[in-house]
Amino acid sequence: NINQQRKKFVLSSCIEYFDKKQEPLFFKCANSILIGSLLSQMNFEQGRRAYEFKNYQCFRKYHLNNKIDNVKIDNVKIDNVKIDNVKIDNVKIAVCLSGLFRGDIYKVIANLKFNLIDNLNADLFIFTWDRYVQYPGFCGDENWVYRLFGGKFLKKCPDELKTLSFLKQKFPNTYSKLNIEQGVQKINQKYIQDIVKCSNIQIQNEEEFISSLYLNMTSKRETNRIKMFYGIYKSIQMALEYEKINKFRYDYIFRVRPDIGLIGNIEIKDLNKLKNNELAVDFFSYGVQDQFFYAHRNVMIEVAKIWEYCYEKNDIFLRSFDSSHYLLFIYLTLRNILTVKPNFRRDVSLATRDNVFPNVAKELQEDFLKLNMKIENNINIKNFLEEMFLTSSN
């Protein structure tokens, strides 16, 4: 562990040194993301921002500029300034919820209303698909335990079980049954209106949407990413259409996924601190988070355009990034949009951790009989899996 000042010195020195040496490997995508995530965690303001821009510039210079002709992005200037004449009264805020409804949607909406909608007197716009899923199957690889059960279970999870690949290889029957969606039902606008009041709702069929694209999708992961960016785009477009009808403009827009909770607090004065080129979003060593973020209206409109550039215009270079977290970083780099810490922490298991899971008693028994004592930590793994899936199952 090193303190903030030393970390600042080491990072800034490395950036300056390797740029002077014109060393492209230091600024490859994974390294630039790591540098960006470390800078985003630092408290100093001006120095941090200067080196965030420097990191962007070096990444573009050594890795993007020779491909930039293939990235047909409009040259829209996003100013590095605060908005003049910041509004204190009658601030207009849109909350754009997009994605598949799953798990305890009532709990998620109650959390959203308390933290954002009622607190900020915000308008809610929802884009979703025409089905609800009670149990979604596995989400993520290295963080599946956290995504399904939360931090309490993650702390006592045996290390071997923290990756889905281990579960799939050693417990194939259990994995197969748990990786199937359960409790699927069709939903319509009335279903949502009975849960929460909205300014607008749009619902589409997933299969019809994917078929309409005529894109060659290489994996389920890419399909899910396409649906996510489309949902973000559509929900923000709804807010912009609502503006036209009612002849006003939103000052700030929030993007929220409908299966996460928010922990924290925000006030108008916190929003007013945002500069005109900043996106409030979590930024980690694996890239920029996509579940929850917010910014001034103009920044959110630009972020929503990822859908247009990647899929409507079918930009092969941007689509080549397998991770949405990497893609967001690339796009923010091209746009010179800086990240800042959001006021909220995400509760990614809010919708699922109290779920009723499929009964896998038979499958666990079969897997353990075949497994016998071939792996270390056998007893701890067995006890943990039973606690997770047999204490709350159909």
Short mmCIF file of C-alpha atoms in Angstrom, two decimals:
data_model
loop_
_atom_site.label_atom_id
_atom_site.label_comp_id
_atom_site.label_asym_id
_atom_site.label_seq_id
_atom_site.Cartn_x
_atom_site.Cartn_y
_atom_site.Cartn_z
CA ASN A 1 0.00 0.00 0.00
CA ILE A 2 1.24 3.47 -0.91
CA ASN A 3 -0.37 6.78 -0.08
CA GLN A 4 -2.10 9.06 -2.58
CA GLN A 5 0.88 11.38 -3.08
CA ARG A 6 3.30 8.56 -3.84
CA LYS A 7 0.81 6.87 -6.13
CA LYS A 8 0.31 10.17 -7.96
CA PHE A 9 4.07 10.59 -8.33
CA VAL A 10 4.64 7.04 -9.61
CA LEU A 11 1.79 7.19 -12.12
CA SER A 12 2.59 10.65 -13.46
CA SER A 13 6.30 9.80 -13.74
CA CYS A 14 5.55 6.59 -15.64
CA ILE A 15 3.21 8.37 -18.05
CA GLU A 16 5.75 11.11 -18.75
CA TYR A 17 8.70 8.70 -19.02
CA PHE A 18 7.11 6.19 -21.41
CA ASP A 19 5.57 8.92 -23.54
CA LYS A 20 8.98 10.58 -23.86
CA LYS A 21 10.48 7.19 -24.79
CA GLN A 22 7.60 6.73 -27.26
CA GLU A 23 6.92 3.28 -25.87
CA PRO A 24 3.57 2.10 -27.29
CA LEU A 25 3.38 -1.11 -25.24
CA PHE A 26 3.05 0.87 -22.03
CA PHE A 27 -0.10 2.53 -23.39
CA LYS A 28 -1.79 -0.55 -24.81
CA CYS A 29 -5.50 -0.79 -24.05
CA ALA A 30 -5.34 -2.89 -20.87
CA ASN A 31 -2.57 -0.69 -19.41
CA SER A 32 -4.32 2.57 -20.28
CA ILE A 33 -7.48 1.27 -18.61
CA LEU A 34 -5.50 0.32 -15.50
CA ILE A 35 -3.87 3.78 -15.43
CA GLY A 36 -7.27 5.42 -15.87
CA SER A 37 -8.84 3.39 -13.08
CA LEU A 38 -6.00 4.24 -10.68
CA LEU A 39 -6.24 7.94 -11.54
CA SER A 40 -10.02 7.92 -11.04
CA GLN A 41 -9.56 6.72 -7.45
CA MET A 42 -7.31 9.64 -6.49
CA ASN A 43 -8.51 12.67 -4.59
CA PHE A 44 -6.36 15.44 -6.08
CA GLU A 45 -8.33 17.40 -8.70
CA GLN A 46 -6.27 19.31 -11.28
CA GLY A 47 -3.30 16.94 -11.34
CA ARG A 48 -5.57 13.98 -11.79
CA ARG A 49 -7.50 15.57 -14.65
CA ALA A 50 -4.30 16.60 -16.44
CA TYR A 51 -2.96 13.05 -16.38
CA GLU A 52 -6.31 11.54 -17.31
CA PHE A 53 -6.16 13.65 -20.47
CA LYS A 54 -2.51 12.68 -20.95
CA ASN A 55 -3.43 9.01 -20.67
CA TYR A 56 -6.17 9.50 -23.28
CA GLN A 57 -3.79 11.37 -25.59
CA CYS A 58 -1.09 8.71 -25.37
CA PHE A 59 -3.55 5.88 -25.93
CA ARG A 60 -4.93 7.65 -29.00
CA LYS A 61 -1.45 8.51 -30.30
CA TYR A 62 0.01 5.02 -30.00
CA HIS A 63 -3.02 2.82 -30.63
CA LEU A 64 -6.05 4.65 -32.02
CA ASN A 65 -4.83 7.27 -34.46
CA ASN A 66 -3.82 4.73 -37.10
CA LYS A 67 -7.33 3.27 -36.87
CA ILE A 68 -9.22 6.52 -36.37
CA ASP A 69 -10.24 6.72 -40.03
CA ASN A 70 -12.26 3.58 -39.46
CA VAL A 71 -14.06 5.21 -36.53
CA LYS A 72 -16.43 7.60 -38.25
CA ILE A 73 -17.33 9.63 -35.18
CA ASP A 74 -18.69 13.14 -35.63
CA ASN A 75 -16.28 15.81 -34.45
CA VAL A 76 -18.43 17.21 -31.65
CA LYS A 77 -16.56 19.34 -29.12
CA ILE A 78 -17.25 18.64 -25.46
CA ASP A 79 -15.93 21.53 -23.41
CA ASN A 80 -13.75 21.01 -20.36
CA VAL A 81 -15.67 23.55 -18.30
CA LYS A 82 -18.49 23.80 -15.84
CA ILE A 83 -21.87 24.83 -17.21
CA ASP A 84 -22.32 28.59 -16.85
CA ASN A 85 -25.23 29.90 -14.79
CA VAL A 86 -25.84 26.59 -13.02
CA LYS A 87 -29.49 26.14 -12.15
CA ILE A 88 -30.39 25.71 -8.51
CA ASP A 89 -34.18 25.81 -8.81
CA ASN A 90 -36.37 23.85 -11.20
CA VAL A 91 -33.55 21.52 -12.25
CA LYS A 92 -34.89 18.98 -14.74
CA ILE A 93 -33.71 15.40 -14.31
CA ALA A 94 -34.48 12.25 -16.31
CA VAL A 95 -33.89 8.74 -15.01
CA CYS A 96 -33.56 6.28 -17.90
CA LEU A 97 -34.07 2.66 -16.86
CA SER A 98 -33.20 0.07 -19.50
CA GLY A 99 -32.71 -3.66 -19.64
CA LEU A 100 -34.44 -6.92 -18.78
CA PHE A 101 -36.71 -7.01 -15.72
CA ARG A 102 -35.58 -9.81 -13.42
CA GLY A 103 -35.60 -10.85 -9.78
CA ASP A 104 -37.34 -8.68 -7.20
CA ILE A 105 -38.28 -5.75 -9.43
CA TYR A 106 -40.48 -4.24 -6.70
CA LYS A 107 -37.50 -3.93 -4.37
CA VAL A 108 -35.37 -2.39 -7.13
CA ILE A 109 -38.02 0.17 -8.08
CA ALA A 110 -38.59 1.11 -4.42
CA ASN A 111 -34.85 1.70 -4.06
CA LEU A 112 -34.77 3.77 -7.25
CA LYS A 113 -37.75 5.89 -6.21
CA PHE A 114 -36.25 6.61 -2.80
CA ASN A 115 -32.75 7.47 -4.04
CA LEU A 116 -33.42 9.23 -7.34
CA ILE A 117 -36.98 9.71 -8.56
CA ASP A 118 -38.63 11.10 -5.43
CA ASN A 119 -35.44 12.62 -4.01
CA LEU A 120 -34.65 14.61 -7.17
CA ASN A 121 -38.21 14.98 -8.48
CA ALA A 122 -37.07 13.17 -11.61
CA ASP A 123 -39.02 11.85 -14.59
CA LEU A 124 -38.73 8.12 -15.23
CA PHE A 125 -38.37 6.55 -18.68
CA ILE A 126 -38.31 2.78 -19.09
CA PHE A 127 -37.16 0.67 -22.02
CA THR A 128 -37.38 -3.08 -21.52
CA TRP A 129 -38.10 -6.37 -23.25
CA ASP A 130 -41.49 -8.08 -23.28
CA ARG A 131 -40.66 -10.68 -20.67
CA TYR A 132 -39.79 -10.85 -16.97
CA VAL A 133 -37.35 -13.43 -15.56
CA GLN A 134 -37.54 -14.40 -11.90
CA TYR A 135 -34.21 -16.24 -11.86
CA PRO A 136 -31.78 -15.20 -14.64
CA GLY A 137 -29.15 -17.92 -14.46
CA PHE A 138 -25.49 -17.02 -14.01
CA CYS A 139 -24.19 -13.51 -14.65
CA GLY A 140 -20.50 -12.81 -15.10
CA ASP A 141 -17.63 -15.22 -14.57
CA GLU A 142 -15.33 -14.00 -11.83
CA ASN A 143 -18.06 -12.14 -9.93
CA TRP A 144 -21.03 -14.52 -10.27
CA VAL A 145 -21.26 -15.14 -6.51
CA TYR A 146 -21.37 -11.42 -5.79
CA ARG A 147 -23.89 -10.80 -8.58
CA LEU A 148 -26.30 -13.46 -7.30
CA PHE A 149 -25.77 -13.34 -3.54
CA GLY A 150 -23.93 -10.16 -2.58
CA GLY A 151 -20.85 -9.39 -0.52
CA LYS A 152 -21.82 -11.51 2.50
CA PHE A 153 -21.50 -14.76 0.56
CA LEU A 154 -18.51 -13.58 -1.43
CA LYS A 155 -16.44 -13.14 1.74
CA LYS A 156 -16.83 -16.78 2.73
CA CYS A 157 -16.77 -18.26 -0.77
CA PRO A 158 -13.89 -20.74 -1.33
CA ASP A 159 -11.46 -19.29 -3.86
CA GLU A 160 -11.95 -22.17 -6.28
CA LEU A 161 -15.66 -21.38 -6.64
CA LYS A 162 -15.20 -17.71 -7.50
CA THR A 163 -14.97 -18.49 -11.21
CA LEU A 164 -17.84 -20.06 -13.14
CA SER A 165 -15.40 -22.10 -15.21
CA PHE A 166 -14.53 -24.13 -12.09
CA LEU A 167 -18.19 -24.77 -11.29
CA LYS A 168 -18.92 -25.73 -14.90
CA GLN A 169 -15.98 -28.15 -15.06
CA LYS A 170 -16.28 -29.81 -11.65
CA PHE A 171 -20.06 -29.61 -11.12
CA PRO A 172 -21.52 -29.92 -14.65
CA ASN A 173 -25.00 -31.13 -13.63
CA THR A 174 -25.41 -28.42 -11.01
CA TYR A 175 -24.10 -25.77 -13.38
CA SER A 176 -26.42 -26.80 -16.23
CA LYS A 177 -29.56 -26.64 -14.11
CA LEU A 178 -28.62 -23.35 -12.45
CA ASN A 179 -27.73 -21.70 -15.75
CA ILE A 180 -31.29 -21.88 -17.09
CA GLU A 181 -33.70 -18.97 -16.72
CA GLN A 182 -36.63 -19.71 -14.39
CA GLY A 183 -39.97 -18.01 -13.83
CA VAL A 184 -40.24 -16.40 -17.27
CA GLN A 185 -43.45 -14.51 -18.04
CA LYS A 186 -44.64 -12.06 -20.68
CA ILE A 187 -45.08 -8.46 -19.56
CA ASN A 188 -46.77 -5.40 -21.03
CA GLN A 189 -47.09 -1.70 -20.24
CA LYS A 190 -49.82 -2.32 -17.64
CA TYR A 191 -47.47 -4.64 -15.75
CA ILE A 192 -44.97 -1.78 -15.40
CA GLN A 193 -47.57 0.93 -14.78
CA ASP A 194 -48.90 -1.10 -11.85
CA ILE A 195 -45.41 -0.99 -10.30
CA VAL A 196 -44.33 2.61 -10.91
CA LYS A 197 -45.51 5.83 -12.54
CA CYS A 198 -43.51 6.62 -15.70
CA SER A 199 -43.28 9.48 -18.15
CA ASN A 200 -42.95 6.93 -20.95
CA ILE A 201 -42.49 3.19 -21.44
CA GLN A 202 -41.34 1.22 -24.46
CA ILE A 203 -41.35 -2.56 -24.66
CA GLN A 204 -39.92 -4.67 -27.49
CA ASN A 205 -39.55 -8.35 -28.30
CA GLU A 206 -35.90 -9.46 -28.04
CA GLU A 207 -35.96 -12.03 -30.83
CA GLU A 208 -37.67 -9.71 -33.30
CA PHE A 209 -35.18 -6.96 -32.47
CA ILE A 210 -32.11 -9.18 -32.97
CA SER A 211 -33.53 -10.58 -36.24
CA SER A 212 -34.07 -7.06 -37.55
CA LEU A 213 -30.39 -6.12 -37.25
CA TYR A 214 -28.88 -8.37 -39.94
CA LEU A 215 -25.61 -8.35 -38.01
CA ASN A 216 -23.23 -11.28 -37.76
CA MET A 217 -23.04 -11.76 -34.00
CA THR A 218 -20.26 -13.98 -32.76
CA SER A 219 -21.49 -14.84 -29.26
CA LYS A 220 -24.29 -14.54 -26.72
CA ARG A 221 -22.08 -11.98 -24.99
CA GLU A 222 -22.12 -9.73 -28.05
CA THR A 223 -25.88 -10.17 -28.41
CA ASN A 224 -26.38 -9.08 -24.80
CA ARG A 225 -24.06 -6.12 -25.33
CA ILE A 226 -26.02 -5.03 -28.40
CA LYS A 227 -29.28 -5.22 -26.47
CA MET A 228 -27.79 -3.22 -23.60
CA PHE A 229 -26.49 -0.33 -25.71
CA TYR A 230 -29.72 -0.28 -27.71
CA GLY A 231 -31.73 -0.04 -24.48
CA ILE A 232 -29.57 2.83 -23.21
CA TYR A 233 -30.01 4.63 -26.54
CA LYS A 234 -33.80 4.10 -26.67
CA SER A 235 -34.43 5.17 -23.08
CA ILE A 236 -32.47 8.40 -23.57
CA GLN A 237 -34.23 9.01 -26.90
CA MET A 238 -37.54 8.77 -25.02
CA ALA A 239 -36.38 11.52 -22.67
CA LEU A 240 -35.38 13.72 -25.63
CA GLU A 241 -38.75 13.17 -27.33
CA TYR A 242 -40.51 14.08 -24.07
CA GLU A 243 -38.49 17.31 -24.04
CA LYS A 244 -39.75 18.25 -27.51
CA ILE A 245 -43.37 17.57 -26.63
CA ASN A 246 -43.20 19.58 -23.40
CA LYS A 247 -40.83 22.30 -24.71
CA PHE A 248 -38.04 22.11 -22.12
CA ARG A 249 -34.62 20.49 -21.69
CA TYR A 250 -33.31 18.15 -19.03
CA ASP A 251 -30.24 19.33 -17.16
CA TYR A 252 -29.05 15.87 -16.09
CA ILE A 253 -29.76 12.32 -17.21
CA PHE A 254 -29.19 9.07 -15.25
CA ARG A 255 -28.76 5.61 -16.79
CA VAL A 256 -29.81 2.74 -14.50
CA ARG A 257 -30.12 -1.00 -15.04
CA PRO A 258 -33.38 -2.48 -13.67
CA ASP A 259 -31.76 -5.14 -11.50
CA ILE A 260 -29.37 -3.09 -9.34
CA GLY A 261 -29.84 -1.01 -6.22
CA LEU A 262 -28.14 2.22 -5.20
CA ILE A 263 -26.42 2.89 -1.88
CA GLY A 264 -25.69 6.52 -1.06
CA ASN A 265 -27.23 9.94 -1.39
CA ILE A 266 -27.25 12.73 -3.97
CA GLU A 267 -28.45 16.32 -4.05
CA ILE A 268 -28.73 18.96 -6.76
CA LYS A 269 -25.56 20.63 -5.46
CA ASP A 270 -23.66 17.38 -6.16
CA LEU A 271 -24.88 17.36 -9.76
CA ASN A 272 -23.90 21.00 -10.18
CA LYS A 273 -20.28 20.09 -9.44
CA LEU A 274 -20.10 18.01 -12.62
CA LYS A 275 -18.18 19.59 -15.47
CA ASN A 276 -19.46 19.56 -19.00
CA ASN A 277 -17.13 16.72 -20.05
CA GLU A 278 -17.50 14.42 -17.03
CA LEU A 279 -19.36 11.15 -16.62
CA ALA A 280 -20.05 9.97 -13.07
CA VAL A 281 -19.37 6.24 -13.30
CA ASP A 282 -17.38 3.49 -11.62
CA PHE A 283 -14.04 2.85 -13.33
CA PHE A 284 -12.16 -0.32 -12.43
CA SER A 285 -9.14 -2.22 -13.74
CA TYR A 286 -11.41 -4.13 -16.15
CA GLY A 287 -12.84 -0.92 -17.63
CA VAL A 288 -15.72 1.52 -17.30
CA GLN A 289 -18.90 0.21 -15.66
CA ASP A 290 -22.10 0.10 -17.72
CA GLN A 291 -24.80 -0.50 -15.09
CA PHE A 292 -25.21 3.00 -13.65
CA PHE A 293 -23.90 6.41 -14.66
CA TYR A 294 -25.03 10.01 -14.98
CA ALA A 295 -23.91 13.34 -16.40
CA HIS A 296 -25.04 16.58 -17.98
CA ARG A 297 -27.53 16.08 -20.78
CA ASN A 298 -25.00 16.67 -23.58
CA VAL A 299 -22.56 14.04 -22.25
CA MET A 300 -25.29 11.41 -21.87
CA ILE A 301 -26.49 12.03 -25.42
CA GLU A 302 -22.93 11.40 -26.67
CA VAL A 303 -22.57 8.22 -24.60
CA ALA A 304 -25.89 6.93 -25.96
CA LYS A 305 -24.50 7.27 -29.48
CA ILE A 306 -22.31 4.21 -28.91
CA TRP A 307 -25.30 2.28 -30.25
CA GLU A 308 -25.36 4.31 -33.46
CA TYR A 309 -21.64 4.04 -34.18
CA CYS A 310 -21.24 0.37 -33.30
CA TYR A 311 -24.39 -1.18 -34.69
CA GLU A 312 -26.46 1.17 -36.84
CA LYS A 313 -23.28 2.13 -38.73
CA ASN A 314 -21.75 -1.30 -38.02
CA ASP A 315 -18.29 0.04 -37.19
CA ILE A 316 -16.07 -3.04 -37.25
CA PHE A 317 -13.29 -1.44 -35.20
CA LEU A 318 -15.54 -0.44 -32.30
CA ARG A 319 -17.39 -3.76 -32.43
CA SER A 320 -14.08 -5.62 -32.24
CA PHE A 321 -13.83 -4.95 -28.49
CA ASP A 322 -15.36 -7.96 -26.78
CA SER A 323 -15.94 -6.17 -23.47
CA SER A 324 -18.51 -3.40 -23.04
CA HIS A 325 -16.23 -2.00 -20.31
CA TYR A 326 -13.34 -1.73 -22.80
CA LEU A 327 -15.65 -0.29 -25.45
CA LEU A 328 -16.88 2.42 -23.09
CA PHE A 329 -13.29 3.37 -22.29
CA ILE A 330 -12.40 3.56 -26.00
CA TYR A 331 -15.43 5.72 -26.71
CA LEU A 332 -14.83 8.08 -23.77
CA THR A 333 -11.22 8.42 -24.94
CA LEU A 334 -12.33 9.39 -28.44
CA ARG A 335 -14.80 11.87 -26.97
CA ASN A 336 -12.46 13.29 -24.28
CA ILE A 337 -15.07 12.52 -21.63
CA LEU A 338 -13.49 12.07 -18.19
CA THR A 339 -14.82 9.81 -15.46
CA VAL A 340 -15.54 10.92 -11.89
CA LYS A 341 -16.69 8.94 -8.89
CA PRO A 342 -20.49 8.67 -8.64
CA ASN A 343 -22.28 9.51 -5.39
CA PHE A 344 -23.67 5.99 -5.19
CA ARG A 345 -22.28 2.52 -4.78
CA ARG A 346 -24.07 -0.17 -6.78
CA ASP A 347 -25.87 -3.02 -5.04
CA VAL A 348 -25.63 -5.54 -7.86
CA SER A 349 -27.40 -8.40 -6.07
CA LEU A 350 -30.42 -6.44 -4.79
CA ALA A 351 -32.79 -8.07 -7.29
CA THR A 352 -31.49 -11.63 -6.93
CA ARG A 353 -30.01 -12.40 -3.51
CA ASP A 354 -33.36 -13.29 -1.89
CA ASN A 355 -34.46 -15.28 -4.92
CA VAL A 356 -35.84 -18.79 -4.79
CA PHE A 357 -33.31 -20.89 -6.69
CA PRO A 358 -33.90 -24.09 -8.68
CA ASN A 359 -33.64 -27.23 -6.53
CA VAL A 360 -30.28 -28.79 -7.31
CA ALA A 361 -30.08 -31.33 -4.45
CA LYS A 362 -30.07 -34.27 -6.91
CA GLU A 363 -27.53 -32.61 -9.24
CA LEU A 364 -25.17 -31.70 -6.40
CA GLN A 365 -25.27 -35.26 -5.10
CA GLU A 366 -24.47 -36.66 -8.56
CA ASP A 367 -21.60 -34.23 -9.07
CA PHE A 368 -20.04 -34.95 -5.68
CA LEU A 369 -20.27 -38.71 -6.23
CA LYS A 370 -18.30 -38.33 -9.46
CA LEU A 371 -15.96 -35.80 -7.95
CA ASN A 372 -15.20 -37.90 -4.87
CA MET A 373 -12.08 -36.37 -3.22
CA LYS A 374 -10.30 -35.23 -6.38
CA ILE A 375 -10.12 -31.58 -5.37
CA GLU A 376 -8.70 -29.84 -2.38
CA ASN A 377 -11.02 -28.02 0.01
CA ASN A 378 -13.76 -30.53 -0.88
CA ILE A 379 -15.76 -30.17 2.35
CA ASN A 380 -15.76 -26.36 2.35
CA ILE A 381 -16.90 -26.28 -1.27
CA LYS A 382 -19.68 -28.79 -0.57
CA ASN A 383 -20.91 -26.88 2.48
CA PHE A 384 -20.83 -23.58 0.64
CA LEU A 385 -22.78 -24.85 -2.37
CA GLU A 386 -25.39 -26.42 -0.11
CA GLU A 387 -25.76 -23.21 1.87
CA MET A 388 -26.15 -21.17 -1.31
CA PHE A 389 -28.54 -23.33 -3.27
CA LEU A 390 -30.27 -25.79 -0.93
CA THR A 391 -31.44 -23.39 1.78
CA SER A 392 -33.47 -21.38 -0.77
CA SER A 393 -34.73 -23.59 -3.58
CA ASN A 394 -37.91 -24.77 -5.24
#
